[in-house]
mmCIF file with all atom_site columns, C-alpha atoms in Angstrom:
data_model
loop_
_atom_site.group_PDB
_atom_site.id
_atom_site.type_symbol
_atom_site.label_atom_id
_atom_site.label_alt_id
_atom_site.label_comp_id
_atom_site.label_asym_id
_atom_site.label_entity_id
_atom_site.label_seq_id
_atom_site.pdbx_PDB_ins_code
_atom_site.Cartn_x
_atom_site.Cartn_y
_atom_site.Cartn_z
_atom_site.occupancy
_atom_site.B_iso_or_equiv
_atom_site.pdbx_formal_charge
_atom_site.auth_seq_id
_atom_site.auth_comp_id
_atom_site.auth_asym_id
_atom_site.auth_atom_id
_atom_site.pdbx_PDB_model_num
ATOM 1   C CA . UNK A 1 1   ? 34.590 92.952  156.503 1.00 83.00 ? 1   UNK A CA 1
ATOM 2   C CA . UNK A 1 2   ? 31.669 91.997  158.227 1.00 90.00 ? 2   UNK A CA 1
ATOM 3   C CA . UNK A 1 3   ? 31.148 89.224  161.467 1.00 90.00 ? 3   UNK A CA 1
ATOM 4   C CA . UNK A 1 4   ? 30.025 86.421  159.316 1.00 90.00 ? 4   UNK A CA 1
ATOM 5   C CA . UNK A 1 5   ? 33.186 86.958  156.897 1.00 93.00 ? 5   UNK A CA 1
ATOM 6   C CA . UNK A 1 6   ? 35.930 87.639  159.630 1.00 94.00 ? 6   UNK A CA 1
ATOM 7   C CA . UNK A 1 7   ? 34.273 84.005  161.077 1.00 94.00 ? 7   UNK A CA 1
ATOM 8   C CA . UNK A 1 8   ? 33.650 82.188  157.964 1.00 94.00 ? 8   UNK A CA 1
ATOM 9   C CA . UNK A 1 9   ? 35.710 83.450  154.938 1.00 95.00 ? 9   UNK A CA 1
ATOM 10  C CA . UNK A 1 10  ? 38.508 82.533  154.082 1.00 95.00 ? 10  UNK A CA 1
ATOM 11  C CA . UNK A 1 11  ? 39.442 85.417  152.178 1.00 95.00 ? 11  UNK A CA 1
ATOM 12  C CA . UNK A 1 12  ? 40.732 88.618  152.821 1.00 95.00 ? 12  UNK A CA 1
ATOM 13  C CA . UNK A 1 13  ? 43.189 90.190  155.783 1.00 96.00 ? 13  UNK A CA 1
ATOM 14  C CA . UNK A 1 14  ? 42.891 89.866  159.668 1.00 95.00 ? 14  UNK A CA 1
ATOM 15  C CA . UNK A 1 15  ? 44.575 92.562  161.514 1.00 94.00 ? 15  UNK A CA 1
ATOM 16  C CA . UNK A 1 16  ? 46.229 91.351  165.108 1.00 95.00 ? 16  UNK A CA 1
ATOM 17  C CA . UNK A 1 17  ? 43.108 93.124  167.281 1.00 95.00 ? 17  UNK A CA 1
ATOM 18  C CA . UNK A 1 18  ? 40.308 91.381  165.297 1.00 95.00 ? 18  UNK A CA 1
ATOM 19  C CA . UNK A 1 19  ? 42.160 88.635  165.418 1.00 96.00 ? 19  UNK A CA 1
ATOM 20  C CA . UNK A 1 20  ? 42.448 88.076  169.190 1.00 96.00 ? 20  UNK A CA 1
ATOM 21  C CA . UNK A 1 21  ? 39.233 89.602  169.685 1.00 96.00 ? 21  UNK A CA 1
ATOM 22  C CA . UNK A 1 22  ? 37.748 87.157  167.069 1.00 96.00 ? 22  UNK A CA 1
ATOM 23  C CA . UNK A 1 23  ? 39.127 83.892  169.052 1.00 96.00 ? 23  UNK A CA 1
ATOM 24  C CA . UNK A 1 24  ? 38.636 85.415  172.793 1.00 96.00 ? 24  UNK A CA 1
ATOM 25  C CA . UNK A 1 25  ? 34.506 85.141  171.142 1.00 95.00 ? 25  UNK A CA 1
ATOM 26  C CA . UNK A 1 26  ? 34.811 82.274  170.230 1.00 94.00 ? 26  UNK A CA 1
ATOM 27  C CA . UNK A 1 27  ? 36.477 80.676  173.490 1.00 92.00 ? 27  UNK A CA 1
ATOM 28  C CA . UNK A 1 28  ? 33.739 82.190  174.803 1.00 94.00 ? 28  UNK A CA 1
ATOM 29  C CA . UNK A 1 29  ? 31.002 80.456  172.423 1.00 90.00 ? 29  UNK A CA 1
ATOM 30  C CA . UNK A 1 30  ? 32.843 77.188  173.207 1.00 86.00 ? 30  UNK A CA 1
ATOM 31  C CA . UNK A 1 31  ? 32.359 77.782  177.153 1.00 87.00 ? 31  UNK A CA 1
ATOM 32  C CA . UNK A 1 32  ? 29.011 78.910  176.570 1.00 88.00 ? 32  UNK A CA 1
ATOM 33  C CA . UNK A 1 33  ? 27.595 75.992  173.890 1.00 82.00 ? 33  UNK A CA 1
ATOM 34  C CA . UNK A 1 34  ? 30.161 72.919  174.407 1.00 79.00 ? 34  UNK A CA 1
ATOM 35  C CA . UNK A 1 35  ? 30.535 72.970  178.185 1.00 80.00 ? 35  UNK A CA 1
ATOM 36  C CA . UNK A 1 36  ? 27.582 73.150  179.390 1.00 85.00 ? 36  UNK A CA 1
ATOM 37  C CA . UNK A 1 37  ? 26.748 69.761  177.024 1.00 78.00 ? 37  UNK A CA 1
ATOM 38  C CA . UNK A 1 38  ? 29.863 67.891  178.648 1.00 79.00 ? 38  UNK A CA 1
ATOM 39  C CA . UNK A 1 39  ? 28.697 69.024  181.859 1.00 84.00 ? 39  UNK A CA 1
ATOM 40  C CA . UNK A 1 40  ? 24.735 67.870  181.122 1.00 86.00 ? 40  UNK A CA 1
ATOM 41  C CA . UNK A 1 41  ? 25.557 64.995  179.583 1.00 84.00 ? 41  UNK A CA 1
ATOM 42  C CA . UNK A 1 42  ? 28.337 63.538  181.429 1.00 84.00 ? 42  UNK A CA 1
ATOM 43  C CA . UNK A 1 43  ? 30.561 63.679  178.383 1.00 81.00 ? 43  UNK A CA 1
ATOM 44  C CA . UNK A 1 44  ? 34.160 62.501  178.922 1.00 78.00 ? 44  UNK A CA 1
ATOM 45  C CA . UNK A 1 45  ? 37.259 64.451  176.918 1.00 71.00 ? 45  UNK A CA 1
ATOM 46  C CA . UNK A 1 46  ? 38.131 61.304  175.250 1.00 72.00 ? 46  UNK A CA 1
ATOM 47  C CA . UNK A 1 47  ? 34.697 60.579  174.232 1.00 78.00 ? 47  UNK A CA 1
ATOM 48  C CA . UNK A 1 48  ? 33.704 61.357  170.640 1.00 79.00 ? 48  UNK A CA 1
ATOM 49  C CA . UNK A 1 49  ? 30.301 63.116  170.985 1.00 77.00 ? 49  UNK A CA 1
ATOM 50  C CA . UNK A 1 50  ? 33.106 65.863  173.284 1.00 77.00 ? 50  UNK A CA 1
ATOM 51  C CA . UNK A 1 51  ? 35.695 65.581  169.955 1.00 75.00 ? 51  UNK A CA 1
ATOM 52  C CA . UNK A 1 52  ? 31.970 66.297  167.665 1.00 79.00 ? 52  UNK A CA 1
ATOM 53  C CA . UNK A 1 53  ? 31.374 69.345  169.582 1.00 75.00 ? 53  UNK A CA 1
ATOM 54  C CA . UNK A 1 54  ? 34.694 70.778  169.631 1.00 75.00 ? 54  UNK A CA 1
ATOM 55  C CA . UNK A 1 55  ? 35.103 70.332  165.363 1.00 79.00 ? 55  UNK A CA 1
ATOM 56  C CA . UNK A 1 56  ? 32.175 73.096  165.380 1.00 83.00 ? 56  UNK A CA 1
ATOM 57  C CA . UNK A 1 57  ? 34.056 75.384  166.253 1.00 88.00 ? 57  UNK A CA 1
ATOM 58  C CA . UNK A 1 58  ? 37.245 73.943  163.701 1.00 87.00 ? 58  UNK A CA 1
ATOM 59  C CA . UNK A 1 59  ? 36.259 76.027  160.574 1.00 91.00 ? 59  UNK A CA 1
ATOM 60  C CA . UNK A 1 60  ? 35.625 79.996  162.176 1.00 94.00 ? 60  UNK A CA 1
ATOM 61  C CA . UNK A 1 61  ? 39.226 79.168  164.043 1.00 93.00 ? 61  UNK A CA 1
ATOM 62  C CA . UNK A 1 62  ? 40.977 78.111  160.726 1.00 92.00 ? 62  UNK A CA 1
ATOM 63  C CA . UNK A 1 63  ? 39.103 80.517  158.944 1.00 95.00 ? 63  UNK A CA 1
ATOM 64  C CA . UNK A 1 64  ? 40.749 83.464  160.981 1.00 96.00 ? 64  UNK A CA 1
ATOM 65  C CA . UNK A 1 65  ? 43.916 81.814  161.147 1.00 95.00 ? 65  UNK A CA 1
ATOM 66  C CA . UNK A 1 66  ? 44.542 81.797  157.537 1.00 96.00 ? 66  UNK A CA 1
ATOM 67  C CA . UNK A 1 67  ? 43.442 85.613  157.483 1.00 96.00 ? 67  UNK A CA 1
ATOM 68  C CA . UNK A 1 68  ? 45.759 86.272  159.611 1.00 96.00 ? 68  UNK A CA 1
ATOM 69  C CA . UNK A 1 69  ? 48.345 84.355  157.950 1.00 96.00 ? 69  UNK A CA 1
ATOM 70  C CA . UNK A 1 70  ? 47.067 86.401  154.863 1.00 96.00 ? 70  UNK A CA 1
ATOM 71  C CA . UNK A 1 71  ? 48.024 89.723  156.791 1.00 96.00 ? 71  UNK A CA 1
ATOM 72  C CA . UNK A 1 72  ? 51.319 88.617  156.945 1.00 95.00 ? 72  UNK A CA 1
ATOM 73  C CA . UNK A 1 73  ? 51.533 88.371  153.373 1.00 95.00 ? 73  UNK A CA 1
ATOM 74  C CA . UNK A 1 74  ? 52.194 84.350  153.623 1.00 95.00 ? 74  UNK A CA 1
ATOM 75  C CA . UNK A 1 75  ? 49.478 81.618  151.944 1.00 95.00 ? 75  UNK A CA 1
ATOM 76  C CA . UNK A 1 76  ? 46.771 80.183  154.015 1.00 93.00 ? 76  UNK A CA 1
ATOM 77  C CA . UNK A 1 77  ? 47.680 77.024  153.573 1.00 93.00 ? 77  UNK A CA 1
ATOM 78  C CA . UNK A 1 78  ? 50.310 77.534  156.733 1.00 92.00 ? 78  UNK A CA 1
ATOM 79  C CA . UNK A 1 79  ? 46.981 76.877  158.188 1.00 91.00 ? 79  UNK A CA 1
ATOM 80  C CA . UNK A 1 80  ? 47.900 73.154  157.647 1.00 91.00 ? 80  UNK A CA 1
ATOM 81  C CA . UNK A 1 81  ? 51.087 73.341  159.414 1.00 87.00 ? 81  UNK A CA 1
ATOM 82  C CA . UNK A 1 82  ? 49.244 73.870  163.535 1.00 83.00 ? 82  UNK A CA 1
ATOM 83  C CA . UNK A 1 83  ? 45.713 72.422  162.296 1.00 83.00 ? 83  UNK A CA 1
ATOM 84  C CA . UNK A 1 84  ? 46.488 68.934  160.475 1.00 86.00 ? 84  UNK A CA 1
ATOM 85  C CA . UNK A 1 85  ? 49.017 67.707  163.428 1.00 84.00 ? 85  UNK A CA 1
ATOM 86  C CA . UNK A 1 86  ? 46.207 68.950  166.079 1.00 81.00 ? 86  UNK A CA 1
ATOM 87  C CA . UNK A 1 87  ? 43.647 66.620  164.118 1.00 81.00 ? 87  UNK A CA 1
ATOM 88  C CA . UNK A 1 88  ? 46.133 63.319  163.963 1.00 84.00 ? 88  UNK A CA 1
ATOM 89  C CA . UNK A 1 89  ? 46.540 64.105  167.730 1.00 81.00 ? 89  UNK A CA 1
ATOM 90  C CA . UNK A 1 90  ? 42.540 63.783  168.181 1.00 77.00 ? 90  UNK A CA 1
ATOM 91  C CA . UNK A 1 91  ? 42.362 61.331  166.117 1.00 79.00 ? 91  UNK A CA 1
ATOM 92  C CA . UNK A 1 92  ? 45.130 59.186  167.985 1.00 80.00 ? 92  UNK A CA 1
ATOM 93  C CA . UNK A 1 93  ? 43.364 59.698  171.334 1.00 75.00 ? 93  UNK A CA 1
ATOM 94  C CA . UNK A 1 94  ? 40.476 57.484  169.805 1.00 75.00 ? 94  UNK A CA 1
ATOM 95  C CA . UNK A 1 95  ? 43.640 54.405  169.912 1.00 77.00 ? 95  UNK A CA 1
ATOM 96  C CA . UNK A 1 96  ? 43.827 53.064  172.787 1.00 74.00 ? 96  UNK A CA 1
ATOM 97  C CA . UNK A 1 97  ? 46.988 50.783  171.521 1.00 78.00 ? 97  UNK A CA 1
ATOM 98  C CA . UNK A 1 98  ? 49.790 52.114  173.753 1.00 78.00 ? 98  UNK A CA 1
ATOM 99  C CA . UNK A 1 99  ? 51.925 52.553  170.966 1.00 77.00 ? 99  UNK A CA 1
ATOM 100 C CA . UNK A 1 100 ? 50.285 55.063  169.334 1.00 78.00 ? 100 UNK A CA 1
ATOM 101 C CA . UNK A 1 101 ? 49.912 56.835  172.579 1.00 79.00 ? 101 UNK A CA 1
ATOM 102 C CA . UNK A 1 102 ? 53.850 57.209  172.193 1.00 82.00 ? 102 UNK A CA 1
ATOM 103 C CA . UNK A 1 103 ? 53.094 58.512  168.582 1.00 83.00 ? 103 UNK A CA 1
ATOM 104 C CA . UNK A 1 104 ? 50.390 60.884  170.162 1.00 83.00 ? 104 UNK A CA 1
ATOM 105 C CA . UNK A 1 105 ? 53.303 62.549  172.612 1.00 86.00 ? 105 UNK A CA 1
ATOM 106 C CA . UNK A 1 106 ? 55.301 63.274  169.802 1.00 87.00 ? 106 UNK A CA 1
ATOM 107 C CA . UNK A 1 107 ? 52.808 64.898  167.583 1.00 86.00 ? 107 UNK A CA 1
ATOM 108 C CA . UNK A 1 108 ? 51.692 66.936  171.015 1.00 88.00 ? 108 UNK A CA 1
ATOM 109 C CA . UNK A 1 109 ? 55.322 68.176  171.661 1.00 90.00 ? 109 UNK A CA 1
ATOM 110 C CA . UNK A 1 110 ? 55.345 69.239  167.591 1.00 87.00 ? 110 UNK A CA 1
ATOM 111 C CA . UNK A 1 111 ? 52.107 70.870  167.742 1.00 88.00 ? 111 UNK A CA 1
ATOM 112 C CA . UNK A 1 112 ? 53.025 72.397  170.891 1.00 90.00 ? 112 UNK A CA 1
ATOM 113 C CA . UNK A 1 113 ? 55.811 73.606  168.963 1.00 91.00 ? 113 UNK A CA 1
ATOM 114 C CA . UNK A 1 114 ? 54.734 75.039  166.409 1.00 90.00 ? 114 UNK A CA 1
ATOM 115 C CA . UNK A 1 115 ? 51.998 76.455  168.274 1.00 90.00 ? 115 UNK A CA 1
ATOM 116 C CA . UNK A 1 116 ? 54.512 78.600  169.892 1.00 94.00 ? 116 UNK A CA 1
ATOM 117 C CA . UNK A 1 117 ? 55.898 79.945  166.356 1.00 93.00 ? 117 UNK A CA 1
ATOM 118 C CA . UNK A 1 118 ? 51.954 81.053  165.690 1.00 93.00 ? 118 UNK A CA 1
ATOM 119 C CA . UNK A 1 119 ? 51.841 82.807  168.429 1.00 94.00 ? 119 UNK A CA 1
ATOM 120 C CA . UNK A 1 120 ? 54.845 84.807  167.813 1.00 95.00 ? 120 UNK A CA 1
ATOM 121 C CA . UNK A 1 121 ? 54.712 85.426  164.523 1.00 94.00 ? 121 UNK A CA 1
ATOM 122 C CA . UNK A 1 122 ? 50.290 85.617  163.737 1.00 94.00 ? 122 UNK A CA 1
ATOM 123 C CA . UNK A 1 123 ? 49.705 87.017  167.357 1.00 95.00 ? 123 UNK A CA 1
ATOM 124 C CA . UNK A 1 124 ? 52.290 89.527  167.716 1.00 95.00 ? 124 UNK A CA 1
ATOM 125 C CA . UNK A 1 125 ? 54.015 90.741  164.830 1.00 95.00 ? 125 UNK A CA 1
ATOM 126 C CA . UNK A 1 126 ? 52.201 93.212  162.543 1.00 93.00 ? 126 UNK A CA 1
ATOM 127 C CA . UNK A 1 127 ? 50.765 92.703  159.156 1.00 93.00 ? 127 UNK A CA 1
ATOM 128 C CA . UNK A 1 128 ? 51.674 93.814  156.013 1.00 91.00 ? 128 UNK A CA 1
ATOM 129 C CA . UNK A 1 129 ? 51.918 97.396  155.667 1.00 89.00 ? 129 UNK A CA 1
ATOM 130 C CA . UNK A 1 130 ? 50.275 98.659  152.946 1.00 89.00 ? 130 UNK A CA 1
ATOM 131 C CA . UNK A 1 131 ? 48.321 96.740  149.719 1.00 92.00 ? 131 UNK A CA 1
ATOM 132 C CA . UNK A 1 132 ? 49.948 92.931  149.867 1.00 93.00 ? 132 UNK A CA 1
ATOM 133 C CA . UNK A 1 133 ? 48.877 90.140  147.254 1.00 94.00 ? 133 UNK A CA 1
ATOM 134 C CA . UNK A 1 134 ? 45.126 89.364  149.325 1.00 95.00 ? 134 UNK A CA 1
ATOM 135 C CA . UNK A 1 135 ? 44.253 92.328  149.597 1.00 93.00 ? 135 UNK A CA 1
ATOM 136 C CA . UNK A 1 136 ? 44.712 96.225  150.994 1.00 92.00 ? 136 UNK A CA 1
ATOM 137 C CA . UNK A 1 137 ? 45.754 97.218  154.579 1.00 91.00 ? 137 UNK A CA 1
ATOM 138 C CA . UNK A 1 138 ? 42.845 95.698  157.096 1.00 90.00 ? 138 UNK A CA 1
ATOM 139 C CA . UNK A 1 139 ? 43.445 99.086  159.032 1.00 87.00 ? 139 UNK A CA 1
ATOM 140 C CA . UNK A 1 140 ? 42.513 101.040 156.039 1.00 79.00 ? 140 UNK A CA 1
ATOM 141 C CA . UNK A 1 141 ? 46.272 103.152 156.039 1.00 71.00 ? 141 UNK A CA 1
ATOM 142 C CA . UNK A 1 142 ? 48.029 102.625 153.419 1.00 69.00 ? 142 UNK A CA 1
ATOM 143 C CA . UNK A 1 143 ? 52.101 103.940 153.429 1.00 63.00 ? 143 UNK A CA 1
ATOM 144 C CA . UNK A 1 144 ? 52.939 107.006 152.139 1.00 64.00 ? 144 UNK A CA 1
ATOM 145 C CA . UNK A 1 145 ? 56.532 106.682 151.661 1.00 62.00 ? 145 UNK A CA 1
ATOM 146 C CA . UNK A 1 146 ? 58.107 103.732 149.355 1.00 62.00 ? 146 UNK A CA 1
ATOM 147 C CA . UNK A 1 147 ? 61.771 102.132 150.494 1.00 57.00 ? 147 UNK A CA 1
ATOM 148 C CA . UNK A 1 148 ? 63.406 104.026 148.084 1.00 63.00 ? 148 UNK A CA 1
ATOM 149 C CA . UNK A 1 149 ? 62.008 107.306 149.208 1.00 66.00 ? 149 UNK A CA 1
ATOM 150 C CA . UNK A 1 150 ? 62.895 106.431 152.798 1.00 58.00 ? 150 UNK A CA 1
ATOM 151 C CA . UNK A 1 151 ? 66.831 105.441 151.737 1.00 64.00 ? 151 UNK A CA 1
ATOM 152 C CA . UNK A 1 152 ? 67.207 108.395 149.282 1.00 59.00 ? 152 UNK A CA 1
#
């Protein structure tokens, strides 16, 4: 799998090294390209030319999410489960009504949440060993021994 693939397809298996290395590049792209704009411009967090520049970046971070997900042998759409609550959370900053900022805590502290769960289980557990339904082993080894060979 090539750079432009790992960044922009949405197909195909992430192991747990390209995968960190593959968002530690582009937290680096986004202190490289968006700060220095907030920083030029004056731009404000809450502002939305700041919330523009920061949904660049949205589709190469789900994109390597859900191959990661993939890895784990689990659908892409778990994608939805971290991404669509961080969106209503941007999108509820733009309120300035105080109760939605009450609605905004609560989606934080779920995002936040699940956020944790990611971590665990996409940034620290291994893949799939092995061929798994999208596709063979992203470290190219493929197991030798089946579960019934193991237990016989």
């Amino acid at each position: 799998m090539n750079l432009l693939q790992k960044f922009f397809s949405f197909k195909g298996r992430l192991r747990r090294r390209d995968y960190w290395l593959c968002n530690l590049a582009l937290g680096v792209a986004i202190g490289v390209i968006v700060f220095p704009l907030i920083i030029a411009l004056k731009i404000q967090p809450e502002d939305p030319r700041f919330q523009a520049a920061t949904l660049v970046f949205l589709w190469p971070s789900i994109a390597i999410l859900v191959k990661r997900i993939h890895d784990r042998d689990k659908t892409g759409w778990m994608a939805a489960n971290y991404w669509v609550p961080s969106l209503v959370s941007m999108g509820l900053s733009f309120l300035s009504d105080p109760e939605f900022a009450m609605w905004k805590v609560f989606v934080d502290i779920g995002t936040g949440m699940v956020g944790l769960w990611y971590l665990v289980e996409f940034g620290f557990m291994d893949g799939t060993h092995g061929k798994n339904a999208y596709g063979p082993s992203p470290k190219g080894v493929e197991p030798t021994e089946t579960v019934a060979e193991v237990f016989s």
